[in-house]
Amino acid sequence: VDVIIPLFNTNELWEKNLYSFYREIPINRLLIGNGGCTDNSIEIVNKFPRVKVIDQASNCSLGYCVKELIENVNTEWFVYLHADVYLPKDWYCKMKKHQKEYDWFECYRKMTTLVEFCLEEQHKQERAYSGSQMGRTKAFKNILTKIDDDYLYRNEDIIFSELIKEEGFKYGRVIN
């Protein structure tokens, strides 16, 4: 699958997160949106195979950056990740099991610090706050034209889920 990640600088765990992505996901291409990185994020990602960096420094919003990244996806399914996400063991295998059930879905976030833990109360919320999502590329075909450069920012998960449902596709949240 193609994997998309919008970037505007990262943290000291960026390289470790990349290793987790390549360990867990059969990455066809890693599509990186460079929103104007001033740190060494692009240098680090370019050490990895099958990376395509797209210059997005002139864009105003994260939502528009994500839209452009999706437009560059060539695979039937793709994964959308945040740079600060570390994927746990078997993440992709567990997510893939839900492909017949949903067209766009996300798992509940697991916070990785020195210890990984999952907050039980998060399952009662409307959002998964995941930073790791997976979807069918064709589910975005008719919604990408609705996304302008000021359409959405940090709540893209909510907007995408609503637009996906409006188009008749299935959205879901899964426990991974």
PDB file of C-alpha atoms in Angstrom, residues 75-163:
ATOM      1  CA  THR A  75      -2.670   1.672  -4.742  1.00  0.00           C
ATOM      2  CA  GLU A  76      -6.209   0.403  -4.068  1.00  0.00           C
ATOM      3  CA  TRP A  77      -5.747   0.970  -0.326  1.00  0.00           C
ATOM      4  CA  PHE A  78      -3.546   3.501   1.421  1.00  0.00           C
ATOM      5  CA  VAL A  79      -2.495   4.328   4.953  1.00  0.00           C
ATOM      6  CA  TYR A  80      -2.490   7.857   6.394  1.00  0.00           C
ATOM      7  CA  LEU A  81      -0.128   8.371   9.318  1.00  0.00           C
ATOM      8  CA  HIS A  82       1.000  11.238  11.475  1.00  0.00           C
ATOM      9  CA  ALA A  83       4.760  11.595  11.850  1.00  0.00           C
ATOM     10  CA  ASP A  84       4.596  11.225  15.635  1.00  0.00           C
ATOM     11  CA  VAL A  85       2.914   7.801  15.525  1.00  0.00           C
ATOM     12  CA  TYR A  86       4.772   4.627  16.425  1.00  0.00           C
ATOM     13  CA  LEU A  87       2.973   1.538  15.133  1.00  0.00           C
ATOM     14  CA  PRO A  88       2.643  -1.416  17.508  1.00  0.00           C
ATOM     15  CA  LYS A  89       3.425  -4.993  16.492  1.00  0.00           C
ATOM     16  CA  ASP A  90       0.970  -6.452  13.956  1.00  0.00           C
ATOM     17  CA  TRP A  91      -0.738  -3.073  13.341  1.00  0.00           C
ATOM     18  CA  TYR A  92      -1.221  -3.650   9.601  1.00  0.00           C
ATOM     19  CA  CYS A  93      -2.373  -7.268   9.958  1.00  0.00           C
ATOM     20  CA  LYS A  94      -4.981  -6.218  12.506  1.00  0.00           C
ATOM     21  CA  MET A  95      -6.137  -3.266  10.398  1.00  0.00           C
ATOM     22  CA  LYS A  96      -6.299  -5.291   7.164  1.00  0.00           C
ATOM     23  CA  LYS A  97      -8.883  -7.609   8.755  1.00  0.00           C
ATOM     24  CA  HIS A  98     -11.402  -4.735   8.599  1.00  0.00           C
ATOM     25  CA  GLN A  99     -11.095  -4.017   4.863  1.00  0.00           C
ATOM     26  CA  LYS A 100     -14.304  -5.925   4.010  1.00  0.00           C
ATOM     27  CA  GLU A 101     -16.158  -4.107   6.776  1.00  0.00           C
ATOM     28  CA  TYR A 102     -15.137  -0.477   6.067  1.00  0.00           C
ATOM     29  CA  ASP A 103     -13.874   1.736   3.274  1.00  0.00           C
ATOM     30  CA  TRP A 104     -12.131   4.172   5.652  1.00  0.00           C
ATOM     31  CA  PHE A 105     -11.268   3.384   9.246  1.00  0.00           C
ATOM     32  CA  GLU A 106      -8.950   4.252  12.063  1.00  0.00           C
ATOM     33  CA  CYS A 107      -7.830   2.563  15.213  1.00  0.00           C
ATOM     34  CA  TYR A 108      -7.812   3.997  18.667  1.00  0.00           C
ATOM     35  CA  ARG A 109      -4.586   5.723  19.563  1.00  0.00           C
ATOM     36  CA  LYS A 110      -2.033   4.018  21.741  1.00  0.00           C
ATOM     37  CA  MET A 111       0.371   6.451  23.326  1.00  0.00           C
ATOM     38  CA  THR A 112       3.944   5.272  23.273  1.00  0.00           C
ATOM     39  CA  THR A 113       6.272   6.907  25.738  1.00  0.00           C
ATOM     40  CA  LEU A 114       8.524   4.779  27.862  1.00  0.00           C
ATOM     41  CA  VAL A 115       5.529   2.510  28.347  1.00  0.00           C
ATOM     42  CA  GLU A 116       2.698   1.834  25.912  1.00  0.00           C
ATOM     43  CA  PHE A 117      -0.798   2.213  27.316  1.00  0.00           C
ATOM     44  CA  CYS A 118      -4.334   2.483  25.984  1.00  0.00           C
ATOM     45  CA  LEU A 119      -6.877   4.751  27.672  1.00  0.00           C
ATOM     46  CA  GLU A 120     -10.101   2.797  28.119  1.00  0.00           C
ATOM     47  CA  GLU A 121     -12.327   5.894  28.240  1.00  0.00           C
ATOM     48  CA  GLN A 122     -11.262   6.896  24.729  1.00  0.00           C
ATOM     49  CA  HIS A 123     -13.583   4.228  23.274  1.00  0.00           C
ATOM     50  CA  LYS A 124     -16.550   6.288  24.493  1.00  0.00           C
ATOM     51  CA  GLN A 125     -15.538   9.296  22.387  1.00  0.00           C
ATOM     52  CA  GLU A 126     -16.759  10.112  18.878  1.00  0.00           C
ATOM     53  CA  ARG A 127     -13.182  10.414  17.576  1.00  0.00           C
ATOM     54  CA  ALA A 128     -10.403   7.877  17.733  1.00  0.00           C
ATOM     55  CA  TYR A 129      -7.623  10.523  17.796  1.00  0.00           C
ATOM     56  CA  SER A 130      -5.513   7.884  16.123  1.00  0.00           C
ATOM     57  CA  GLY A 131      -2.987   9.403  13.792  1.00  0.00           C
ATOM     58  CA  SER A 132      -3.136   6.088  11.912  1.00  0.00           C
ATOM     59  CA  GLN A 133      -5.886   5.443   9.414  1.00  0.00           C
ATOM     60  CA  MET A 134      -6.439   3.146   6.453  1.00  0.00           C
ATOM     61  CA  GLY A 135      -8.757   3.440   3.499  1.00  0.00           C
ATOM     62  CA  ARG A 136      -9.888   2.496   0.055  1.00  0.00           C
ATOM     63  CA  THR A 137      -8.530   5.016  -2.458  1.00  0.00           C
ATOM     64  CA  LYS A 138     -11.726   5.051  -4.559  1.00  0.00           C
ATOM     65  CA  ALA A 139     -13.715   6.184  -1.504  1.00  0.00           C
ATOM     66  CA  PHE A 140     -11.937   9.546  -1.855  1.00  0.00           C
ATOM     67  CA  LYS A 141     -12.532   9.953  -5.596  1.00  0.00           C
ATOM     68  CA  ASN A 142     -15.530  12.289  -5.289  1.00  0.00           C
ATOM     69  CA  ILE A 143     -14.614  14.029  -2.045  1.00  0.00           C
ATOM     70  CA  LEU A 144     -11.175  15.389  -2.912  1.00  0.00           C
ATOM     71  CA  THR A 145     -12.704  18.108  -5.092  1.00  0.00           C
ATOM     72  CA  LYS A 146     -14.512  19.422  -1.986  1.00  0.00           C
ATOM     73  CA  ILE A 147     -11.265  20.112  -0.148  1.00  0.00           C
ATOM     74  CA  ASP A 148      -9.823  23.581  -0.704  1.00  0.00           C
ATOM     75  CA  ASP A 149      -6.653  24.888   0.873  1.00  0.00           C
ATOM     76  CA  ASP A 150      -8.518  26.358   3.820  1.00  0.00           C
ATOM     77  CA  TYR A 151     -11.167  23.644   4.196  1.00  0.00           C
ATOM     78  CA  LEU A 152      -9.835  21.661   7.117  1.00  0.00           C
ATOM     79  CA  TYR A 153      -6.879  21.617   9.421  1.00  0.00           C
ATOM     80  CA  ARG A 154      -6.465  19.530  12.578  1.00  0.00           C
ATOM     81  CA  ASN A 155      -9.892  17.888  12.432  1.00  0.00           C
ATOM     82  CA  GLU A 156      -9.394  16.104   9.117  1.00  0.00           C
ATOM     83  CA  ASP A 157     -10.377  12.787  10.690  1.00  0.00           C
ATOM     84  CA  ILE A 158     -13.884  14.107  11.416  1.00  0.00           C
ATOM     85  CA  ILE A 159     -14.276  15.719   7.993  1.00  0.00           C
ATOM     86  CA  PHE A 160     -13.017  12.656   6.114  1.00  0.00           C
ATOM     87  CA  SER A 161     -15.330  10.313   8.016  1.00  0.00           C
ATOM     88  CA  GLU A 162     -18.352  12.532   7.295  1.00  0.00           C
ATOM     89  CA  LEU A 163     -17.515  12.958   3.604  1.00  0.00           C
TER      90      LEU A 163
END
